[in-house]
Short mmCIF file of C-alpha atoms and ligand atoms in Angstrom, two decimals:
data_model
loop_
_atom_site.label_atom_id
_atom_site.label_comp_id
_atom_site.label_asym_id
_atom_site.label_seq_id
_atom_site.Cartn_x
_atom_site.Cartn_y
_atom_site.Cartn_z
CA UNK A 119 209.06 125.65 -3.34
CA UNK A 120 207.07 124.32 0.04
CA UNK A 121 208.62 120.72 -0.68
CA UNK A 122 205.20 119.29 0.16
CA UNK A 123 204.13 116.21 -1.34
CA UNK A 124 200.56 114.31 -0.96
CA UNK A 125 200.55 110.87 -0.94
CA UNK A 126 197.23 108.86 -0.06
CA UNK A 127 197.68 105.99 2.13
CA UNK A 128 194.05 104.48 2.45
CA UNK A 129 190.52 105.07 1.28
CA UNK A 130 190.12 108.34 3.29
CA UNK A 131 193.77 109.18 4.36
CA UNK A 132 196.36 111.32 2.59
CA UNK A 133 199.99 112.33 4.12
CA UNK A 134 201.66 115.76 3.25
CA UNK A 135 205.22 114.85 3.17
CA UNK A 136 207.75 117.47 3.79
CA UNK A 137 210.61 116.34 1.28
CA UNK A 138 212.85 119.66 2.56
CA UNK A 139 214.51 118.16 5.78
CA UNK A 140 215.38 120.37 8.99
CA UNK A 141 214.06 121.77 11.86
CA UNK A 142 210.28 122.70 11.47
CA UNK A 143 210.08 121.25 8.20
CA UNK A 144 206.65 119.03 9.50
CA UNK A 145 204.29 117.06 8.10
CA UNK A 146 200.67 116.98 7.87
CA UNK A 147 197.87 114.56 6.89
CA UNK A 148 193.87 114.56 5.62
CA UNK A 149 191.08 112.27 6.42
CA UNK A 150 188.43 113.14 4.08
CA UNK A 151 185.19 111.98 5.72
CA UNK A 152 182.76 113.55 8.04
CA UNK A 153 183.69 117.00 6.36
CA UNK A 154 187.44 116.24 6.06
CA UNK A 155 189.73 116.74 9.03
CA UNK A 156 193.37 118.47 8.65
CA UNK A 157 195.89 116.64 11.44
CA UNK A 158 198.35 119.46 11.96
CA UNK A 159 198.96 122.65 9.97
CA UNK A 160 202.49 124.07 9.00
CA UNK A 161 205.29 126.68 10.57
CA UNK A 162 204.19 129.57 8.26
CA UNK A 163 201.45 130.54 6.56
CA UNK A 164 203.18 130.51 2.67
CA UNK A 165 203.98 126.64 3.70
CA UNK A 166 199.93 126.40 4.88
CA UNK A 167 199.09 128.01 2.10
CA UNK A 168 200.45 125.12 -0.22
CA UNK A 169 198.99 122.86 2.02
CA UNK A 170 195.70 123.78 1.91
CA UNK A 171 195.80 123.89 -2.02
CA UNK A 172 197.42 119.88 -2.14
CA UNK A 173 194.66 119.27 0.45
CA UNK A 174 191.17 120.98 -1.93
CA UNK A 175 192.48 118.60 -4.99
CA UNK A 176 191.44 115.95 -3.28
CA UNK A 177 189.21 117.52 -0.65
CA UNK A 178 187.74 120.95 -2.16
CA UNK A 179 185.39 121.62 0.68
CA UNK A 180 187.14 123.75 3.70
CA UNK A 181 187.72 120.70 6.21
CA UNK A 182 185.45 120.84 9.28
CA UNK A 183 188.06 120.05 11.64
CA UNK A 184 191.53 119.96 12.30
CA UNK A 185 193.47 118.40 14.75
CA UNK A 186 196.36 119.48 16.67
CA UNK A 187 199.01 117.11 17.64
CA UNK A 188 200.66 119.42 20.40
CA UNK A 189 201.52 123.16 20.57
CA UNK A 190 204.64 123.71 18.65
CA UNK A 191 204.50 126.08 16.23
CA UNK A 192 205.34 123.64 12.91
CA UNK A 193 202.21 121.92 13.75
CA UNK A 194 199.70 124.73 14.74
CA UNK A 195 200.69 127.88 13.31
CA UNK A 196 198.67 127.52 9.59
CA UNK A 197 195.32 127.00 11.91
CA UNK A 198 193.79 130.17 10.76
CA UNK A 199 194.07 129.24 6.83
CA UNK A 200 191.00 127.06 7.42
CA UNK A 201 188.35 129.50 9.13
CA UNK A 202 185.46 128.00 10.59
CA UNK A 203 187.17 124.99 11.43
CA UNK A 204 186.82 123.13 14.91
CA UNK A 205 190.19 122.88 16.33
CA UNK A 206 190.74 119.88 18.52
CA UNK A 207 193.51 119.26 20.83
CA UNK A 208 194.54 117.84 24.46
CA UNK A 209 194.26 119.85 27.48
CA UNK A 210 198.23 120.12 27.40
CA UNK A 211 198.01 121.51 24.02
CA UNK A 212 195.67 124.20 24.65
CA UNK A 213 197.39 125.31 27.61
CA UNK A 214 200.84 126.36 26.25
CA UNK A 215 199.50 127.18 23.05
CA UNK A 216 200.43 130.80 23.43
CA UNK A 217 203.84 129.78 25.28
CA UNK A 218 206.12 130.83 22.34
CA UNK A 219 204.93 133.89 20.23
CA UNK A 220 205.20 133.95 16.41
CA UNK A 221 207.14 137.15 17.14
CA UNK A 222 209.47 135.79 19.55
CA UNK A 223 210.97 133.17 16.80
CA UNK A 224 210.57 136.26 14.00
CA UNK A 225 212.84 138.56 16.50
CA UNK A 226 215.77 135.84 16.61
CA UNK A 227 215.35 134.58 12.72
CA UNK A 228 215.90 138.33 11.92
CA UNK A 229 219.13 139.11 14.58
CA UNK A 230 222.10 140.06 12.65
CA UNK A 231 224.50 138.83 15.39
CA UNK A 232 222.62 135.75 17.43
CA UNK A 233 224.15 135.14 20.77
CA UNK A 234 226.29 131.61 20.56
CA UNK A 235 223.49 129.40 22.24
CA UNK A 236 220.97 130.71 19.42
CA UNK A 237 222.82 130.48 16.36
CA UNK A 238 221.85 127.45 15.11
CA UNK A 239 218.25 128.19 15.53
CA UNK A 240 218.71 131.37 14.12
CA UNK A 241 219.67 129.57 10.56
CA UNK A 242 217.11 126.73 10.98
CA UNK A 243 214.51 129.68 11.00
CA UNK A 244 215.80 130.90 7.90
CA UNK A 245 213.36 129.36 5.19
CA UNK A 246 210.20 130.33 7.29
CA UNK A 247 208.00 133.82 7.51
CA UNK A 248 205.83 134.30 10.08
CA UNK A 249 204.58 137.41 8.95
CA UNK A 250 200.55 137.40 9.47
CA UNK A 251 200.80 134.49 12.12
CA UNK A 252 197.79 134.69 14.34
CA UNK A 253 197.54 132.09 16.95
CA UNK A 254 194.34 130.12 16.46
CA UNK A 255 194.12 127.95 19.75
CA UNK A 256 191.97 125.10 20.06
CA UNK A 257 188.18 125.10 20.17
CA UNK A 258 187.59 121.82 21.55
CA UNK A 259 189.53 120.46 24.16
CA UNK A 260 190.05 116.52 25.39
CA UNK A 261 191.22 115.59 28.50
CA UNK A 262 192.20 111.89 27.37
CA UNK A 263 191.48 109.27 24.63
CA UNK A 264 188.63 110.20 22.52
CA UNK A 265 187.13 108.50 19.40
CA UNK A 266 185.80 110.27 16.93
CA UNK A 267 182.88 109.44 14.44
CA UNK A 268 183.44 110.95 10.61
CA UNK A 269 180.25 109.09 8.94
CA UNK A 270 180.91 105.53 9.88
CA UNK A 271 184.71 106.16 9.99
CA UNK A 272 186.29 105.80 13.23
CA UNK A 273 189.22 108.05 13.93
CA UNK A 274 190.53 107.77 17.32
CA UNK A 275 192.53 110.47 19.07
CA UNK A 276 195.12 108.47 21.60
CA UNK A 277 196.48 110.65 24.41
CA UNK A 278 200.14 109.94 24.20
CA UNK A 279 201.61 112.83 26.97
CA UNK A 280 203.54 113.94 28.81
CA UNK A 281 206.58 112.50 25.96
CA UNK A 282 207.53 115.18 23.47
CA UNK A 283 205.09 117.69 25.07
CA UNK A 284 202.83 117.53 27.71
CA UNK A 285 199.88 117.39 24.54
CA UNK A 286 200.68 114.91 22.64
CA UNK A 287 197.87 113.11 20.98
CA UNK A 288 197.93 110.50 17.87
CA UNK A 289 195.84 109.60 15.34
CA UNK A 290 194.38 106.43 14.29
CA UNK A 291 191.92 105.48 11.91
CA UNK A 292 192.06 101.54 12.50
CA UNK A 293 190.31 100.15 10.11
CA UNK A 294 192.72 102.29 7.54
CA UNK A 295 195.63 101.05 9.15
CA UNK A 296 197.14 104.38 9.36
CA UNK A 297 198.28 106.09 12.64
CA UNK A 298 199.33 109.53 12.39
CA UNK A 299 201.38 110.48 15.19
CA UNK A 300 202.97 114.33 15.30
CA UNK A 301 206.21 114.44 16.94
CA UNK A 302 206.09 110.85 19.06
CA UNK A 303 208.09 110.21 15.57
CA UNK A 304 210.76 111.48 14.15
CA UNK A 305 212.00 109.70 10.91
CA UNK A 306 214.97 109.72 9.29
CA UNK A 307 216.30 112.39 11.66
CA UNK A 308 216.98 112.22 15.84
CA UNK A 309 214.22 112.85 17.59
CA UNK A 310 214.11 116.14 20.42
CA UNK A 311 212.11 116.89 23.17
CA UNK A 312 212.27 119.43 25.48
CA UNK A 313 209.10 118.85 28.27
CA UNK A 314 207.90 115.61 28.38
CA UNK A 315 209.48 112.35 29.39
CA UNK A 316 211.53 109.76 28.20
CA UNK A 317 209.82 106.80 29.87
CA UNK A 318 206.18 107.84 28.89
CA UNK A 319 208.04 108.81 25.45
CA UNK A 320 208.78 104.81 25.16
CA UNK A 321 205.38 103.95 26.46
CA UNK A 322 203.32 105.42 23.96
CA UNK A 323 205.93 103.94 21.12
CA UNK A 324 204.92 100.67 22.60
CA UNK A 325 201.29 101.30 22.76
CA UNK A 326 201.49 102.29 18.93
CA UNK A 327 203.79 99.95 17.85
CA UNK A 328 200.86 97.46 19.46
CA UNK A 329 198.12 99.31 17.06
CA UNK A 330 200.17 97.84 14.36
CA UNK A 331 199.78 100.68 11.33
CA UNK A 332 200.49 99.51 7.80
CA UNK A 333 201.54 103.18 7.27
CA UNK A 334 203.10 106.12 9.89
CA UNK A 335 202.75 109.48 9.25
CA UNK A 336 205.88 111.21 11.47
CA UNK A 337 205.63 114.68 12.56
CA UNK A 338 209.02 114.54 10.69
CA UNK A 339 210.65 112.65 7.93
CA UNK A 340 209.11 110.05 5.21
CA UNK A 341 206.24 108.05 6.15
CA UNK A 342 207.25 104.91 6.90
CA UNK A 343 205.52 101.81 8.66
CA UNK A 344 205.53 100.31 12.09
CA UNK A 345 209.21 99.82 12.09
CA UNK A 346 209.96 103.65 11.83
CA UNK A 347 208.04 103.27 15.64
CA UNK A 348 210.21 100.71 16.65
CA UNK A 349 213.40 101.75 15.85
CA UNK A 350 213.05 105.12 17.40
CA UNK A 351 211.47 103.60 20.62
CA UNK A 352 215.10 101.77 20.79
CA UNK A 353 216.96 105.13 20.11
CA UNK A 354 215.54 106.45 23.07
CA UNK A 355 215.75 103.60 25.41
CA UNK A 356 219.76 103.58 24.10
CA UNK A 357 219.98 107.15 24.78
CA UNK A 358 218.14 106.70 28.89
CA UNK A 359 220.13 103.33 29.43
CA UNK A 360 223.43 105.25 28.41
CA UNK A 361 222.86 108.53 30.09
CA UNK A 362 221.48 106.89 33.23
CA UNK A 363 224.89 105.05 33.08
CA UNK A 364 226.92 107.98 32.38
CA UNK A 365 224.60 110.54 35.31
CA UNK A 366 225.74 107.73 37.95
CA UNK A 367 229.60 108.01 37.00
CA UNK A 368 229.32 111.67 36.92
CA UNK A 369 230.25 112.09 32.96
CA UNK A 370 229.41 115.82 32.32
CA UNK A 371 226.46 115.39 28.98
CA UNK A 372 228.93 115.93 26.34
CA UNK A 373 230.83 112.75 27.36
CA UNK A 374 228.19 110.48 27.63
CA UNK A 375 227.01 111.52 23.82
CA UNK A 376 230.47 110.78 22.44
CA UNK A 377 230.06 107.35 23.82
CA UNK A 378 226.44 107.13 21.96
CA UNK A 379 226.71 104.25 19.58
CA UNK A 380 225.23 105.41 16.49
CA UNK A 381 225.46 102.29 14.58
CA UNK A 382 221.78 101.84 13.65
CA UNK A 383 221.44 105.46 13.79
CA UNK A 384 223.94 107.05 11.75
CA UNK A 385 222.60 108.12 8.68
CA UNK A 386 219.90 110.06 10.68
CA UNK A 387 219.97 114.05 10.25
CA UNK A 388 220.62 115.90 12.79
CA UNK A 389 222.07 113.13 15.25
CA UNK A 390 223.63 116.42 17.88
CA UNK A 391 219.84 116.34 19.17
CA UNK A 392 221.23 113.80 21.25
CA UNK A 393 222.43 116.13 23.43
CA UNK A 394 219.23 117.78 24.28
CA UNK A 395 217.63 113.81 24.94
CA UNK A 396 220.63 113.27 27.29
CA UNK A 397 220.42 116.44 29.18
CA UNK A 398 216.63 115.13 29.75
CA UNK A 399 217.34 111.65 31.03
CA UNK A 400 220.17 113.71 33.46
CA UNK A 401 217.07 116.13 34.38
CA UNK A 402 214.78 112.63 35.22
CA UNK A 403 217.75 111.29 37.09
CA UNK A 404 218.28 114.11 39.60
CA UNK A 405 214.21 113.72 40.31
CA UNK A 406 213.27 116.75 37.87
CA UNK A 407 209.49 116.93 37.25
CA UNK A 408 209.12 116.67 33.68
CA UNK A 409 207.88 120.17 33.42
CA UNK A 410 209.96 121.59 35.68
CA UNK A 411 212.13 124.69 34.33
CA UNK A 412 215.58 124.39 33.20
CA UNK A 413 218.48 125.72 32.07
CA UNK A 414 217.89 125.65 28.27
CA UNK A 415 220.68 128.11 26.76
CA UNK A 416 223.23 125.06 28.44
CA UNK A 417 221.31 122.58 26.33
CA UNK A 418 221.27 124.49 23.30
CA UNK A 419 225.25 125.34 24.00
CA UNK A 420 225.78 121.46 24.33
CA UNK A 421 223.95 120.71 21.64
CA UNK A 422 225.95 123.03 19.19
CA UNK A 423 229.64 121.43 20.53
CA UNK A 424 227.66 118.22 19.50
CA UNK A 425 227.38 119.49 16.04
CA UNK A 426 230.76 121.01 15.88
CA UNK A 427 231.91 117.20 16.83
CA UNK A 428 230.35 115.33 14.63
CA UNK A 429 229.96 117.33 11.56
ZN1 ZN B 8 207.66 119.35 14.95
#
């Protein structure tokens, strides 16, 4: 049961919803023209499998090209399930493509007794496989914004980084109305980041919200429309104005997040994310470069009191 469901949006666009909810559960979408073009692939390849059968109903050619929104593994690790395709993706993206290996997350999803900081990982990792995961980096690379041509339809590829990764790029076919954005968005559930930066993380919200898209696909969560953008451009603006707050009056992370008003926010899954998104804005604060190594088992450890808190 992949939980995937295809909905079409516009003449050429489809979504692949993910109706299972949790971490890596992504989403993908299909433009069929010019030879079709996949925009992300899944976590595993049983998941990519699935996907790649919703996607020939509607599309039964192999698609030509595929699209990579940035390097995480729930949105590039099905890549080789469509052989021969050209695989595009930012600079950012190609260059840490290889930073986590499909063996590294298969080493803690199997540990029978997961150190405290990875325990909660270790059970999100549960419901995937990567058995047979090849890496299958980018073949094309873009430095910035790039518009693409798929017979008369005009898809353009926005560079959106450095805001959940350095990579990030988003997809817009304009006169579709539908933007397609990997993990800028998170719906339904608290966004995470951990490269990238809050501030350009708001900026390209803005510059989307701006495109005005009838429809949204999120990396995660239903599609929604241009609110979906909105409202989590004012989660994380909350989150910076409170943690900048809380950084200056020397509130260790965990304090700050209890004050977190969740009001408009709390029927979103996983809300403990927070944690990580303060422990970012505390990084920007003391002058951190936004790639600049840190201390991530403290995160994760934050982030699980979080959850014990508030579950
Ligand atoms: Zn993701």
């Amino acid at each position: 049961m992949s939980g995937l469901v295809r909905r079409r949006l516009s003449a050429h666009v489809y979504a692949a919803e993910q109706t299972r909810p949790g971490m890596g559960m992504s989403n993908s979408g299909l433009i069929t023209a010019g030879g079709g073009l996949v925009v992300d692939t899944l976590f595993d390849l049983a998941l990519t499998r699935d996907l790649a059968k919703l996607y020939a109903d509607v599309h039964p050619a192999s698609p030509r090209r595929i699209v990579n929104t940035h390097h995480n593994g729930d949105h590039c690790w099905g890549n080789q399930l469509f052989p021969g395709a050209e695989i595009i993706a930012h600079r950012g993206c190609a260059d840490r493509f290889s930073a986590t290996a499909p063996a590294h997350l298969d080493a803690i999803r199997r540990m029978t007794d997961p150190p405290e900081h990875l325990r909660d990982l270790h059970e999100e990792l549960a419901p995937f496989d990567f058995t047979g995961v090849e890496l299958a980096p980018p073949t094309t690379v873009v430095d910035g914004d790039t518009v693409l041509d798929l017979d008369g339809i005009r898809v353009d590829l926005i560079y959106a980084g450095p805001a959940h990764t350095e990579g990030d790029l988003a997809v817009h076919v304009p006169d579709e109305g539908v933007a397609l954005l990997g993990d800028l968005l998170f719906h339904g559930c608290a966004p995470v980041g951990w490269e990238g930066s809050t501030a350009q993380w708001i900026a390209a919200l803005r510059r989307i919200e701006a495109l005005e898209p009838e429809h949204v696909v999120p990396g995660h969560g239903p599609v929604c429309g241009v609110e979906g953008v909105r409202v989590q451009r004012e989660y994380l603006e909350d989150v910076q104005a409170l943690a900048r707050e809380a950084w200056a009056a020397g509130k260790p992370v965990l304090d700050c997040c209890r004050g977190l008003e969740r009001g408009p926010y709390a029927a979103w899954d996983e809300p403990w994310r927070a944690a990580a998104n303060v422990h970012r804005v505390y990084r920007e604060c003391e002058g951190a470069a936004w790639d600049a190594p840190y201390d991530t088992a403290a995160v994760l450890r934050d982030t699980r009191a979080l959850r014990a808190l508030w579950s």
